[in-house]
XYZ file of C-alpha atoms in Angstrom:
519
model
C 230.309 201.521 56.925
C 228.159 198.695 58.634
C 225.176 199.212 60.819
C 224.619 196.840 63.507
C 221.762 194.338 64.186
C 220.615 193.390 67.661
C 217.688 191.388 68.806
C 215.293 192.974 71.189
C 212.209 191.509 72.618
C 211.986 189.176 69.630
C 212.158 191.987 67.125
C 214.949 193.025 64.898
C 216.137 196.552 65.478
C 218.923 198.269 63.882
C 221.321 200.113 66.158
C 221.862 203.575 65.022
C 225.733 203.394 64.949
C 228.066 202.442 62.129
C 231.745 201.170 61.913
C 234.260 201.416 59.149
C 234.224 198.115 57.457
C 237.912 197.557 57.989
C 237.349 197.734 61.968
C 234.580 195.472 61.976
C 236.610 192.857 60.238
C 239.571 193.313 62.629
C 237.133 193.075 65.833
C 235.539 189.979 64.277
C 238.818 188.282 63.607
C 240.344 189.404 66.963
C 241.096 186.106 68.826
C 241.091 187.962 72.285
C 237.969 190.094 71.836
C 236.520 190.295 75.270
C 233.977 187.664 75.766
C 231.512 186.736 78.560
C 231.016 183.604 80.556
C 227.979 181.409 80.225
C 226.222 182.584 83.117
C 226.426 186.111 81.691
C 225.195 185.153 78.203
C 222.116 183.210 79.725
C 221.295 186.689 81.795
C 221.549 188.412 78.598
C 219.073 186.147 76.710
C 216.596 186.299 79.895
C 216.720 190.095 79.184
C 215.911 189.927 75.748
C 212.739 187.942 76.526
C 209.340 189.817 76.486
C 208.864 189.560 80.066
C 211.911 188.738 82.065
C 211.852 188.073 85.940
C 213.880 188.241 89.075
C 213.302 184.569 89.508
C 214.988 183.728 86.124
C 218.035 185.892 86.577
C 218.514 184.210 90.033
C 218.248 180.812 89.061
C 220.808 181.678 85.932
C 222.984 183.508 88.645
C 222.926 180.531 91.140
C 224.858 178.403 88.532
C 227.811 180.301 89.393
C 228.364 180.549 93.258
C 231.041 182.963 93.234
C 229.123 185.515 91.287
C 226.269 184.701 93.511
C 227.843 185.644 96.753
C 228.902 188.989 95.079
C 225.616 189.749 93.857
C 224.091 189.100 97.472
C 227.203 191.296 98.929
C 226.317 194.018 96.572
C 222.596 193.976 97.425
C 223.354 194.428 101.169
C 225.871 197.375 100.426
C 225.010 200.990 101.658
C 224.607 201.953 98.105
C 221.624 199.567 97.477
C 220.187 198.642 100.966
C 217.754 201.168 102.483
C 217.042 199.181 105.552
C 219.281 197.302 108.002
C 217.600 193.828 106.930
C 220.077 191.734 104.968
C 219.286 189.483 102.178
C 220.806 185.964 102.065
C 219.415 184.558 98.931
C 220.007 185.458 95.288
C 216.376 186.153 94.239
C 215.993 188.829 97.081
C 219.455 190.122 96.080
C 218.233 190.664 92.246
C 214.759 191.941 93.679
C 216.570 194.589 95.778
C 219.001 195.516 92.968
C 216.255 195.656 89.975
C 216.979 193.618 86.771
C 218.921 196.661 84.946
C 221.231 196.786 87.969
C 221.697 193.074 88.271
C 222.500 192.859 84.530
C 225.080 195.608 84.846
C 226.718 193.727 87.922
C 226.828 190.566 86.379
C 228.486 191.805 83.256
C 230.817 193.958 85.263
C 231.851 191.070 87.528
C 232.198 188.969 84.434
C 234.536 191.574 82.621
C 236.705 192.521 85.442
C 237.784 188.905 86.015
C 241.560 188.679 85.810
C 242.107 192.190 85.025
C 243.608 193.422 88.476
C 247.092 193.802 86.991
C 246.443 196.654 84.541
C 246.464 199.940 85.939
C 244.942 201.586 82.964
C 242.098 199.060 82.877
C 241.476 199.708 86.737
C 241.404 203.479 85.653
C 239.086 202.982 82.937
C 236.746 200.765 85.091
C 236.742 203.381 87.963
C 235.907 205.986 85.449
C 232.705 203.834 84.748
C 231.982 203.119 88.222
C 231.934 206.904 89.291
C 229.844 207.648 86.040
C 227.311 204.965 87.099
C 227.011 206.565 90.636
C 226.670 210.195 89.208
C 224.258 208.878 86.617
C 222.168 207.281 88.908
C 221.885 210.415 91.149
C 221.064 212.592 88.322
C 218.597 210.190 87.081
C 216.793 210.176 90.501
C 216.013 213.862 89.709
C 215.447 214.010 85.975
C 213.992 210.489 85.037
C 213.142 208.568 88.381
C 211.725 205.606 86.338
C 215.144 205.240 84.362
C 217.648 204.907 87.213
C 218.046 201.236 86.477
C 218.794 201.473 82.711
C 221.095 204.726 83.195
C 223.093 203.392 85.744
C 223.864 200.184 83.870
C 224.730 202.407 80.532
C 226.949 204.479 82.459
C 228.749 201.509 83.900
C 229.215 199.865 80.574
C 229.841 203.173 78.439
C 233.647 202.387 78.073
C 233.553 198.716 77.445
C 234.705 199.644 73.635
C 237.956 200.614 74.855
C 238.472 196.691 76.052
C 237.692 195.856 72.308
C 240.060 198.615 70.853
C 242.801 197.265 73.246
C 242.434 193.659 72.459
C 242.205 194.305 68.459
C 245.092 196.857 68.162
C 247.523 196.319 71.018
C 250.196 198.435 69.544
C 248.326 201.629 68.889
C 246.084 201.347 72.043
C 249.250 200.895 74.167
C 250.381 204.706 72.878
C 246.933 205.831 73.240
C 245.454 204.804 76.436
C 248.441 205.130 78.367
C 248.655 208.846 77.858
C 247.014 210.040 81.176
C 247.229 213.403 80.213
C 244.671 213.092 77.549
C 241.076 214.160 78.622
C 238.323 211.861 77.622
C 237.256 214.039 75.030
C 240.657 214.473 73.384
C 240.940 210.507 73.598
C 237.838 210.097 71.507
C 239.005 212.478 69.091
C 242.311 210.583 68.928
C 240.272 207.440 68.425
C 238.509 208.889 65.702
C 241.470 209.760 63.841
C 242.950 206.277 64.484
C 239.740 204.006 63.787
C 237.317 206.326 62.404
C 235.004 205.979 65.304
C 235.355 206.382 69.183
C 235.181 203.684 71.987
C 231.511 204.293 72.487
C 230.558 203.141 69.187
C 233.089 200.133 69.384
C 231.360 199.361 72.948
C 227.903 199.567 71.316
C 228.805 197.195 68.817
C 230.558 194.900 71.107
C 227.418 194.978 73.546
C 225.182 194.283 70.455
C 227.501 191.018 69.837
C 227.237 189.858 73.111
C 223.098 190.116 72.789
C 222.459 192.998 75.121
C 219.064 194.570 74.664
C 219.236 197.090 71.774
C 218.135 200.209 73.832
C 221.191 199.411 76.307
C 223.503 199.387 73.483
C 221.972 202.687 72.240
C 222.468 204.509 75.201
C 226.194 203.298 75.249
C 226.665 204.443 71.523
C 225.319 207.876 72.559
C 227.312 208.113 75.783
C 230.058 210.125 74.240
C 228.020 212.350 72.160
C 226.362 215.981 71.946
C 224.382 216.584 75.103
C 220.798 215.883 74.437
C 218.645 217.904 76.647
C 215.622 216.486 75.085
C 216.205 212.858 76.377
C 216.736 213.156 80.191
C 217.814 209.680 80.750
C 220.421 210.039 77.636
C 221.643 213.409 79.235
C 222.359 211.656 82.702
C 224.721 209.095 81.025
C 226.306 211.910 78.920
C 226.878 214.170 81.872
C 228.063 211.176 83.971
C 231.431 210.974 81.982
C 232.727 214.385 82.828
C 231.759 214.245 86.442
C 233.845 211.028 86.734
C 236.729 212.731 84.538
C 236.711 215.736 87.293
C 236.860 213.305 90.265
C 239.815 211.453 88.622
C 241.680 214.452 87.446
C 244.997 215.453 89.166
C 243.158 219.082 89.173
C 239.768 217.961 90.197
C 238.561 221.703 91.035
C 239.936 222.764 87.548
C 238.222 219.971 85.694
C 234.780 220.574 87.847
C 234.529 224.032 86.450
C 233.243 222.594 83.104
C 230.710 220.244 84.981
C 229.637 223.124 86.638
C 229.169 225.184 83.658
C 227.190 222.351 81.922
C 225.104 222.398 85.054
C 224.047 225.908 84.813
C 223.576 225.765 81.054
C 220.775 222.866 81.356
C 217.487 224.330 83.101
C 216.621 220.627 84.057
C 220.061 220.133 85.902
C 220.143 223.534 87.771
C 217.905 222.206 90.321
C 220.435 219.428 91.375
C 222.802 220.373 94.063
C 226.274 219.395 92.604
C 227.479 219.114 96.434
C 224.710 216.244 97.238
C 226.024 214.699 94.041
C 229.685 214.646 94.920
C 228.656 213.585 98.294
C 226.294 210.745 97.367
C 229.606 209.626 95.005
C 232.005 209.788 98.078
C 229.584 208.037 100.325
C 228.802 204.972 97.698
C 232.227 204.831 95.892
C 233.983 202.652 98.366
C 231.409 200.080 98.865
C 230.801 199.709 95.066
C 234.431 199.741 94.069
C 235.011 197.043 96.942
C 232.382 194.840 95.582
C 234.003 194.947 92.083
C 237.474 194.306 93.925
C 238.979 197.479 92.965
C 240.720 200.286 94.889
C 238.634 203.471 94.995
C 240.660 206.805 94.721
C 241.277 208.874 98.146
C 238.412 210.687 99.401
C 238.360 214.492 98.597
C 236.894 217.574 100.650
C 233.778 218.260 98.307
C 233.043 221.492 100.297
C 236.521 223.142 99.510
C 236.660 221.358 95.857
C 233.248 223.465 94.959
C 234.391 226.435 96.514
C 237.547 226.414 94.495
C 235.827 225.383 91.361
C 233.270 228.214 91.962
C 236.353 230.799 92.190
C 237.977 229.394 89.367
C 234.818 229.612 87.313
C 234.544 233.168 88.660
C 238.139 233.903 87.634
C 237.153 232.445 83.937
C 234.303 234.534 83.783
C 236.020 237.674 84.215
C 238.964 236.653 82.044
C 236.281 235.538 79.400
C 234.565 238.952 79.811
C 237.729 240.821 79.408
C 238.816 238.959 76.424
C 234.985 239.570 75.103
C 235.600 243.523 75.651
C 238.862 243.421 73.989
C 237.257 241.620 70.819
C 234.374 243.950 70.958
C 236.851 246.929 70.916
C 238.950 244.939 68.167
C 235.880 244.017 66.099
C 234.568 247.840 66.391
C 237.924 249.349 64.980
C 237.880 246.389 62.168
C 234.298 247.453 61.445
C 235.376 251.092 61.329
C 238.466 250.246 59.114
C 236.466 248.389 56.980
C 233.977 251.199 56.639
C 236.770 253.628 55.867
C 238.306 251.282 53.373
C 234.900 250.863 51.814
C 234.052 254.476 51.556
C 237.691 255.270 50.327
C 237.011 252.418 47.383
C 233.959 254.592 46.518
C 235.314 257.970 46.655
C 237.581 260.242 44.320
C 240.636 261.217 46.722
C 240.704 264.762 45.031
C 237.133 265.929 45.103
C 235.782 263.768 47.753
C 232.819 262.735 45.414
C 231.786 259.394 44.063
C 234.511 257.718 42.113
C 233.460 256.442 38.569
C 233.659 252.880 39.279
C 230.992 253.507 42.117
C 229.063 255.966 39.679
C 228.834 253.027 37.221
C 227.736 250.395 39.734
C 225.155 252.597 40.992
C 223.908 253.840 37.552
C 223.536 250.131 36.666
C 221.453 249.242 39.819
C 219.243 252.358 39.815
C 218.369 251.998 36.121
C 217.191 248.547 36.654
C 215.226 249.544 39.811
C 213.557 252.280 37.519
C 212.610 249.827 34.761
C 211.195 247.354 37.536
C 209.415 250.052 39.284
C 208.396 252.388 36.307
C 210.149 255.238 37.690
C 212.384 258.073 36.218
C 215.733 259.358 36.515
C 217.856 261.935 35.139
C 221.760 262.412 34.566
C 223.843 265.492 34.379
C 227.022 265.419 32.728
C 229.222 268.402 33.654
C 232.573 269.463 31.955
C 234.599 272.289 33.310
C 235.423 274.707 30.387
C 238.978 275.532 29.363
C 240.416 273.550 31.902
C 243.598 272.721 29.998
C 244.407 276.325 29.457
C 243.758 277.234 33.347
C 246.376 274.214 34.097
C 248.753 275.511 31.578
C 248.396 279.276 32.730
C 248.182 278.596 36.666
C 249.736 275.166 36.880
C 248.522 271.899 37.967
C 248.479 272.783 41.711
C 245.704 275.422 40.700
C 243.959 272.979 38.614
C 243.515 270.712 41.567
C 242.620 273.477 43.766
C 239.604 274.307 41.190
C 238.673 270.732 41.154
C 238.418 270.359 44.992
C 236.546 273.644 45.234
C 234.082 272.756 42.439
C 233.578 269.208 44.128
C 232.658 271.017 47.299
C 230.259 273.294 45.540
C 228.554 270.462 43.544
C 228.163 268.535 47.011
C 226.521 271.603 48.570
C 223.637 271.559 45.579
C 222.661 267.801 45.587
C 219.910 266.651 47.710
C 219.790 263.458 49.886
C 219.479 260.590 47.387
C 221.038 262.232 44.517
C 224.587 261.042 43.601
C 227.479 263.468 42.649
C 230.747 261.877 41.363
C 233.856 262.413 39.205
C 233.598 260.733 35.908
C 237.302 261.603 35.090
C 239.688 264.397 34.717
C 237.519 267.619 34.655
C 234.238 265.699 34.152
C 231.399 265.340 36.809
C 228.143 263.418 36.598
C 225.146 263.886 38.734
C 222.293 261.220 38.917
C 219.007 262.639 39.850
C 216.473 259.828 40.589
C 212.755 260.361 40.296
C 213.432 263.869 38.305
C 212.626 264.783 34.526
C 214.513 266.559 32.260
C 212.762 270.058 33.218
C 213.771 269.484 36.921
C 217.274 268.390 35.871
C 217.687 271.559 34.090
C 216.716 273.861 37.195
C 219.449 271.707 38.889
C 221.911 272.591 35.956
C 221.001 276.431 36.052
C 221.933 276.612 39.803
C 225.122 275.197 39.391
C 226.109 277.515 36.522
C 224.674 280.567 38.289
C 226.575 279.514 41.561
C 229.835 279.400 39.453
C 229.234 282.930 37.902
C 229.088 284.288 41.613
C 231.620 282.235 43.366
C 235.351 281.957 42.286
C 236.762 278.419 42.186
C 240.241 279.788 43.244
C 242.424 283.042 43.571
C 245.760 283.936 41.741
C 246.984 286.300 44.473
C 243.825 288.486 45.303
C 242.560 287.921 41.661
C 239.385 285.717 41.664
C 239.298 282.698 39.137
C 236.097 281.833 37.651
C 234.934 278.811 35.637
C 232.198 278.046 33.605
C 230.725 274.540 32.786
C 229.365 272.714 29.638
C 226.153 270.660 30.982
C 224.260 267.786 29.131
C 221.133 266.311 30.452
C 219.407 263.066 29.413
C 216.205 261.809 31.191
C 215.271 258.024 31.239
C 211.909 258.959 29.668
C 213.142 260.759 26.780
C 215.115 258.391 24.623
C 214.051 254.542 24.755
C 217.411 253.848 26.562
C 217.874 250.141 26.836
C 220.823 250.652 29.381
C 222.560 252.777 31.926
C 225.175 253.315 29.420
C 223.031 254.581 26.898
C 221.629 256.957 28.987
C 225.112 258.185 30.225
C 226.134 258.290 26.618
C 223.462 260.562 25.760
C 224.219 262.995 28.516
C 227.785 263.072 27.471
C 226.743 263.795 23.995
C 224.281 266.694 24.902
C 227.469 268.019 27.048
C 229.526 267.832 23.928
C 227.004 269.784 21.734
C 227.191 272.682 24.188
C 231.186 272.549 23.936
C 231.054 272.290 20.000
C 228.997 275.599 20.097
C 230.896 277.791 22.373
C 230.704 276.326 25.682
C 229.075 277.819 29.062
C 225.481 276.121 28.222
C 223.057 273.479 29.023
C 221.668 271.034 26.637
C 219.076 268.373 26.934
C 218.981 265.005 24.925
C 215.515 264.495 23.117
C 214.236 262.493 19.881
C 215.291 265.362 17.921
C 218.854 265.596 19.410
C 220.046 267.971 21.929
C 218.108 271.218 22.763
C 219.969 274.111 23.953
C 218.606 275.975 27.035
C 219.617 279.545 28.116
C 221.420 279.718 31.747
C 219.643 282.922 32.781
C 216.214 282.068 31.704
């Protein structure tokens, strides 16, 4: 990529745009690259001096009689003349137009010479003319002291198309004759073909001609993201879409985007879009005639704006309807996600946490206890003689027992506790901030509930089950991981199973200690 250097007020400034090296080489080697006549070059040299004057501009312009007459005619047009007093000298005309507008006019007249036969070329320039009128009207409200520079930048914002058409005639013939393309789509297509768009090429071309760097930079920024922090830049950036809407085959539809932009930027909300369109319609014929171009037919701005507002209202309703639909779909997706997440954590048969969720939570809670110097107990539960129960009553009865026990266990835990199925007929309960003694109390409640409550019925006969319970507390074993804590509770549970079942054992430094259930 290559940056551009331009001279401005005798100082070397770097224009903040870059072109691909291949493009720069092709542009430089293009024999038909647009150039300026000597009078325009002399005006640009004057513009780059520290204090350019109207008199210097006029002296340079008067060397070309035809250009002089066009500048005087422009100054006497309704667009620039605020009184009925006509001017007859080039110096008076330049004073009325202002230096920036005079510069824009000289460059425009020079560049439009012998271009009348190209329909698309005229369309590009008509877009620039309309944009310059729109930009100047916006600048009157947003940055009154910058109306001249804004007008000039808007008028020259599409000169890069000339350079690209001259350098790549075959590609450009396909690209620029596609009238259906919006200007934004056109820029995107240029990015794909050339690695940049015509606003950047236009800035390069302007810098090559020697225009002041601030003007070249405004051309470069004309098609960028809207910059609400810089009013003069915003005026140029908004002017292009306004011109696109004006030239569109469906102007009301295109104007909707402009209305939306005006509603978005607080600074532009005070500007009457109706007055802006009327101003363009009033000034366009004269300015187009000065540039020897045919202005598009006049439009009924009032009905056009009314139609645009109606379309905007319809689009807003459609957007709201789509948004409501999306919100419903999003809520449904979130509910579905929550359900899937819950199912991924839950044992299908018992409704308790499954083993993977138990393990994940155990590891997290173990680390938290270590970091915050807290305690935690684990209660490991095994249903006694479960295989015998399955053999005697069948697996369906066994599933019923597991389901009933799961509900019973869930009814005994507190908020913050975590109860889950470890596997088969084994269950695990995590008791945060509870020591071994509190865990024993909890375990006794389980055993006592089972003594009173049958887990199933065979016909009318109740089926009771007993449990073997092992307990391990984080404070009682110097455990290095959650797995070690679970393993200690598991070993304590197996100690009960091997000594007769139906009891509670607590893991300690001296091994498991049996606790009577009915104490």
